[in-house]
Tab-separated table of C-alpha atoms in Angstrom:
chain	number	residue	atom	x	y	z
A	121	MET	CA	7.193	-7.852	-8.823
A	122	GLU	CA	10.899	-8.165	-8.144
A	123	LYS	CA	11.739	-7.880	-4.450
A	124	ILE	CA	14.068	-4.917	-4.885
A	125	VAL	CA	11.549	-3.006	-7.028
A	126	GLU	CA	8.891	-3.625	-4.416
A	127	GLN	CA	11.181	-2.502	-1.598
A	128	THR	CA	12.118	0.626	-3.541
A	129	LEU	CA	8.483	1.553	-4.177
A	130	LEU	CA	7.457	0.918	-0.584
A	131	TYR	CA	10.402	2.947	0.643
A	132	ASP	CA	9.650	5.761	-1.827
A	133	PHE	CA	6.108	6.012	-0.538
A	134	TYR	CA	6.441	5.340	3.173
A	135	GLY	CA	10.151	5.658	3.972
A	136	GLU	CA	9.663	9.050	5.619
A	137	LEU	CA	7.638	7.317	8.326
A	138	LEU	CA	10.727	5.422	9.522
A	139	THR	CA	13.136	6.961	12.046
A	140	GLU	CA	16.368	8.605	10.854
A	141	HIS	CA	18.368	5.680	12.227
A	142	GLN	CA	16.180	3.111	10.489
A	143	LYS	CA	16.392	5.026	7.209
A	144	ARG	CA	20.181	5.215	7.314
A	145	VAL	CA	20.697	1.508	7.972
A	146	TYR	CA	17.955	0.469	5.555
A	147	GLU	CA	19.433	2.560	2.750
A	148	ASP	CA	22.945	1.239	3.435
A	149	VAL	CA	21.842	-2.361	3.059
A	150	VAL	CA	18.962	-2.264	0.577
A	151	PHE	CA	20.044	0.502	-1.774
A	152	ASN	CA	23.802	0.876	-1.280
A	153	ASP	CA	24.456	-2.869	-1.197
A	154	LEU	CA	26.430	-2.902	2.042
A	155	SER	CA	26.598	-6.323	3.694
A	156	PHE	CA	25.003	-6.743	7.132
A	157	SER	CA	28.496	-6.785	8.653
A	158	GLU	CA	29.592	-3.654	6.839
A	159	ALA	CA	26.422	-1.774	7.807
A	160	ALA	CA	26.831	-2.975	11.398
A	161	GLU	CA	30.363	-1.627	11.583
A	162	GLU	CA	29.385	1.629	9.854
A	163	ARG	CA	26.609	2.331	12.379
A	164	GLY	CA	28.200	0.822	15.467
A	165	ILE	CA	25.519	-1.835	16.028
A	166	SER	CA	25.626	-5.639	15.916
A	167	ARG	CA	25.202	-7.675	12.750
A	168	GLN	CA	22.098	-9.208	14.307
A	169	GLY	CA	20.850	-5.696	15.032
A	170	VAL	CA	21.105	-4.818	11.349
A	171	HIS	CA	19.332	-8.026	10.393
A	172	ASP	CA	16.459	-7.319	12.804
A	173	LEU	CA	16.198	-3.697	11.724
A	174	ILE	CA	15.865	-4.580	8.029
A	175	LYS	CA	13.268	-7.217	8.782
A	176	ARG	CA	11.341	-4.826	10.998
A	177	CYS	CA	11.475	-1.995	8.443
A	178	ASN	CA	10.219	-4.301	5.688
A	179	ARG	CA	7.333	-5.285	7.917
A	180	ILE	CA	6.517	-1.668	8.810
A	181	LEU	CA	6.551	-0.567	5.161
A	182	GLN	CA	4.450	-3.577	4.189
A	183	GLU	CA	1.928	-2.785	6.915
A	184	TYR	CA	1.534	0.789	5.706
A	185	GLU	CA	0.825	-0.547	2.236
A	186	GLU	CA	-1.691	-3.054	3.580
A	187	LYS	CA	-3.522	-0.224	5.328
A	188	LEU	CA	-3.267	2.464	2.666
A	189	GLY	CA	-2.696	0.647	-0.651
A	190	LEU	CA	-1.155	3.756	-2.201
A	191	VAL	CA	1.633	1.944	-4.046
A	192	GLU	CA	-0.937	-0.283	-5.722
A	193	LYS	CA	-3.059	2.719	-6.693
A	194	PHE	CA	0.040	4.451	-8.030
A	195	LEU	CA	1.008	1.404	-10.122
A	196	MET	CA	-2.491	1.141	-11.581
A	197	THR	CA	-2.409	4.825	-12.525
A	198	GLN	CA	1.011	4.504	-14.130
A	199	GLU	CA	-0.145	1.510	-16.153
A	200	LYS	CA	-3.136	3.413	-17.516
A	201	VAL	CA	-1.012	6.456	-18.290
A	202	LYS	CA	1.363	4.244	-20.268
A	203	GLU	CA	-1.650	2.977	-22.199
A	204	ILE	CA	-2.645	6.561	-23.026
A	205	HIS	CA	0.872	7.261	-24.183
A	206	SER	CA	0.903	4.252	-26.526
A	207	LEU	CA	-2.558	5.057	-27.861
A	208	ALA	CA	-1.471	8.598	-28.729
A	209	GLN	CA	1.618	7.263	-30.534
A	210	GLU	CA	-0.494	4.663	-32.294
A	211	TYR	CA	-2.959	7.321	-33.375
A	212	ARG	CA	-0.243	9.361	-35.031
A	213	LYS	CA	0.429	6.374	-37.253
A	214	THR	CA	-3.087	5.139	-37.960
A	215	GLU	CA	-5.377	8.162	-37.416
A	216	ASP	CA	-7.948	5.665	-36.133
A	217	ARG	CA	-10.502	7.816	-34.299
A	218	LYS	CA	-11.460	4.980	-31.997
A	219	LEU	CA	-8.106	5.488	-30.272
A	220	ILE	CA	-9.099	9.001	-29.218
A	221	PHE	CA	-12.286	7.711	-27.615
A	222	LYS	CA	-10.168	5.126	-25.848
A	223	ILE	CA	-7.868	7.861	-24.494
A	224	GLU	CA	-10.890	9.722	-23.146
A	225	GLU	CA	-12.175	6.533	-21.573
A	226	ILE	CA	-8.900	5.672	-19.861
A	227	SER	CA	-8.444	9.191	-18.521
A	228	GLU	CA	-11.947	8.888	-17.052
A	229	GLU	CA	-10.983	5.577	-15.450
A	230	ILE	CA	-7.929	7.119	-13.819
A	231	SER	CA	-10.076	9.826	-12.203
A	232	HIS	CA	-12.066	7.094	-10.505
A	233	LEU	CA	-9.159	5.040	-9.154
B	275	MET	CA	-8.655	24.241	-1.191
B	276	GLU	CA	-11.864	24.168	0.825
B	277	LYS	CA	-11.326	22.879	4.361
B	278	ILE	CA	-13.808	20.015	4.000
B	279	VAL	CA	-12.326	18.885	0.663
B	280	GLU	CA	-8.877	18.920	2.208
B	281	GLN	CA	-10.056	16.945	5.239
B	282	THR	CA	-11.777	14.415	2.992
B	283	LEU	CA	-8.683	13.884	0.875
B	284	LEU	CA	-6.381	13.583	3.866
B	285	TYR	CA	-8.783	11.133	5.485
B	286	ASP	CA	-9.116	9.138	2.239
B	287	PHE	CA	-5.377	8.743	2.042
B	288	TYR	CA	-4.309	8.363	5.644
B	289	GLY	CA	-7.499	7.636	7.629
B	290	GLU	CA	-6.619	3.965	7.998
B	291	LEU	CA	-3.683	4.993	10.165
B	292	LEU	CA	-6.026	6.340	12.846
B	293	THR	CA	-7.444	4.063	15.544
B	294	GLU	CA	-10.967	2.631	15.188
B	295	HIS	CA	-12.191	4.967	17.923
B	296	GLN	CA	-10.636	8.014	16.284
B	297	LYS	CA	-12.109	7.052	12.922
B	298	ARG	CA	-15.620	6.656	14.306
B	299	VAL	CA	-15.678	9.993	16.090
B	300	TYR	CA	-13.935	11.797	13.230
B	301	GLU	CA	-16.430	10.469	10.688
B	302	ASP	CA	-19.384	11.369	12.904
B	303	VAL	CA	-18.313	14.976	13.155
B	304	VAL	CA	-16.533	15.713	9.896
B	305	PHE	CA	-18.528	13.635	7.426
B	306	ASN	CA	-21.863	12.944	9.120
B	307	ASP	CA	-22.246	16.481	10.432
B	308	LEU	CA	-22.925	15.551	14.040
B	309	SER	CA	-22.317	18.392	16.493
B	310	PHE	CA	-19.573	17.934	19.104
B	311	SER	CA	-22.281	17.398	21.737
B	312	GLU	CA	-24.120	14.799	19.651
B	313	ALA	CA	-20.894	12.910	18.881
B	314	ALA	CA	-19.938	13.077	22.552
B	315	GLU	CA	-23.242	11.541	23.611
B	316	GLU	CA	-23.086	8.924	20.830
B	317	ARG	CA	-19.638	7.712	21.903
B	318	GLY	CA	-19.928	8.252	25.640
B	319	ILE	CA	-17.126	10.800	25.913
B	320	SER	CA	-17.066	14.471	26.886
B	321	ARG	CA	-17.707	17.306	24.452
B	322	GLN	CA	-14.170	18.534	25.152
B	323	GLY	CA	-12.928	15.004	24.412
B	324	VAL	CA	-14.526	15.142	20.968
B	325	HIS	CA	-13.066	18.568	20.335
B	326	ASP	CA	-9.565	17.397	21.276
B	327	LEU	CA	-9.880	14.221	19.225
B	328	ILE	CA	-10.851	16.086	16.054
B	329	LYS	CA	-8.037	18.554	16.506
B	330	ARG	CA	-5.553	15.762	17.161
B	331	CYS	CA	-6.739	13.723	14.154
B	332	ASN	CA	-6.440	16.750	11.867
B	333	ARG	CA	-2.902	17.247	13.094
B	334	ILE	CA	-2.000	13.569	12.626
B	335	LEU	CA	-3.405	13.489	9.071
B	336	GLN	CA	-1.630	16.748	8.261
B	337	GLU	CA	1.655	15.391	9.581
B	338	TYR	CA	1.412	12.303	7.390
B	339	GLU	CA	0.879	14.562	4.398
B	340	GLU	CA	3.832	16.740	5.377
B	341	LYS	CA	6.026	13.638	5.508
B	342	LEU	CA	4.704	11.775	2.472
B	343	GLY	CA	3.053	14.387	0.230
B	344	LEU	CA	0.897	11.750	-1.451
B	345	VAL	CA	-2.269	13.837	-1.592
B	346	GLU	CA	-0.379	16.579	-3.404
B	347	LYS	CA	1.083	14.067	-5.857
B	348	PHE	CA	-2.376	12.605	-6.402
B	349	LEU	CA	-3.876	16.050	-7.084
B	350	MET	CA	-1.146	16.887	-9.575
B	351	THR	CA	-1.756	13.603	-11.388
B	352	GLN	CA	-5.501	14.166	-11.479
B	353	GLU	CA	-5.019	17.647	-12.883
B	354	LYS	CA	-2.847	16.363	-15.712
B	355	VAL	CA	-5.267	13.537	-16.439
B	356	LYS	CA	-8.079	16.079	-16.727
B	357	GLU	CA	-5.921	17.983	-19.218
B	358	ILE	CA	-5.501	14.817	-21.289
B	359	HIS	CA	-9.236	14.270	-21.205
B	360	SER	CA	-9.966	17.798	-22.458
B	361	LEU	CA	-7.290	17.564	-25.134
B	362	ALA	CA	-8.831	14.345	-26.471
B	363	GLN	CA	-12.270	15.971	-26.555
B	364	GLU	CA	-10.832	19.067	-28.202
B	365	TYR	CA	-9.088	16.927	-30.792
B	366	ARG	CA	-12.327	15.279	-31.806
B	367	LYS	CA	-13.617	18.740	-32.710
B	368	THR	CA	-10.539	20.287	-34.295
B	369	GLU	CA	-8.374	17.371	-35.498
B	370	ASP	CA	-5.381	19.555	-34.640
B	371	ARG	CA	-2.447	17.122	-34.512
B	372	LYS	CA	-0.548	19.283	-32.071
B	373	LEU	CA	-3.046	18.132	-29.439
B	374	ILE	CA	-1.927	14.524	-29.812
B	375	PHE	CA	1.689	15.491	-29.214
B	376	LYS	CA	0.514	17.389	-26.166
B	377	ILE	CA	-1.260	14.254	-24.861
B	378	GLU	CA	1.936	12.246	-25.292
B	379	GLU	CA	3.891	14.950	-23.504
B	380	ILE	CA	1.533	15.144	-20.529
B	381	SER	CA	1.405	11.369	-20.130
B	382	GLU	CA	5.215	11.447	-20.029
B	383	GLU	CA	5.092	14.129	-17.362
B	384	ILE	CA	2.773	12.043	-15.199
B	385	SER	CA	5.214	9.109	-15.286
B	386	HIS	CA	7.840	11.359	-13.764
B	387	LEU	CA	5.770	12.829	-10.948
């Protein structure tokens, strides 16, 4: 997975567990593309402080995922839902009844994730 | 939702964020139906200690859910997946094409949760 996509997902899921200060700086740098120096000036901390904060936040978010694995579970669900979506589209073209059984099967699988 | 179902879901999602000690006592009481006194004896702490620990763990788990809302998101997904499953079954009986469109629609909705 691309680094920025991964960071976005981790932040979407666990970002609320960071402090307000951490969230502000993290968003400035990771999502609003401020440089370390710009973010440092903006928040009145040192450039090194910004660097350490980003590194620390990435580690915190990563650790939550290692413990809870909810991003992975979410991605697996989304993948299966996409499959259902394609199967339904496919069925409209082919009317192949096997596809309906497949949809039932995949929806079962999701309930057991 | 029934209290025990809610506790189980919250623990499933966020239990790994409790300490080993908290997890052991919590599981004894909430999932293995030990009384406070039995759990207290088992773990060498006071009955009041067990009581406080359970209360504290429930609050911690609840606070994670208030911040992250992942159990709620999960329940909404599961509900929609169940709908897809029923629609597929229904379709096999009725062959009503509208049901296939509905499946596509719901799978779309899940991707945007």
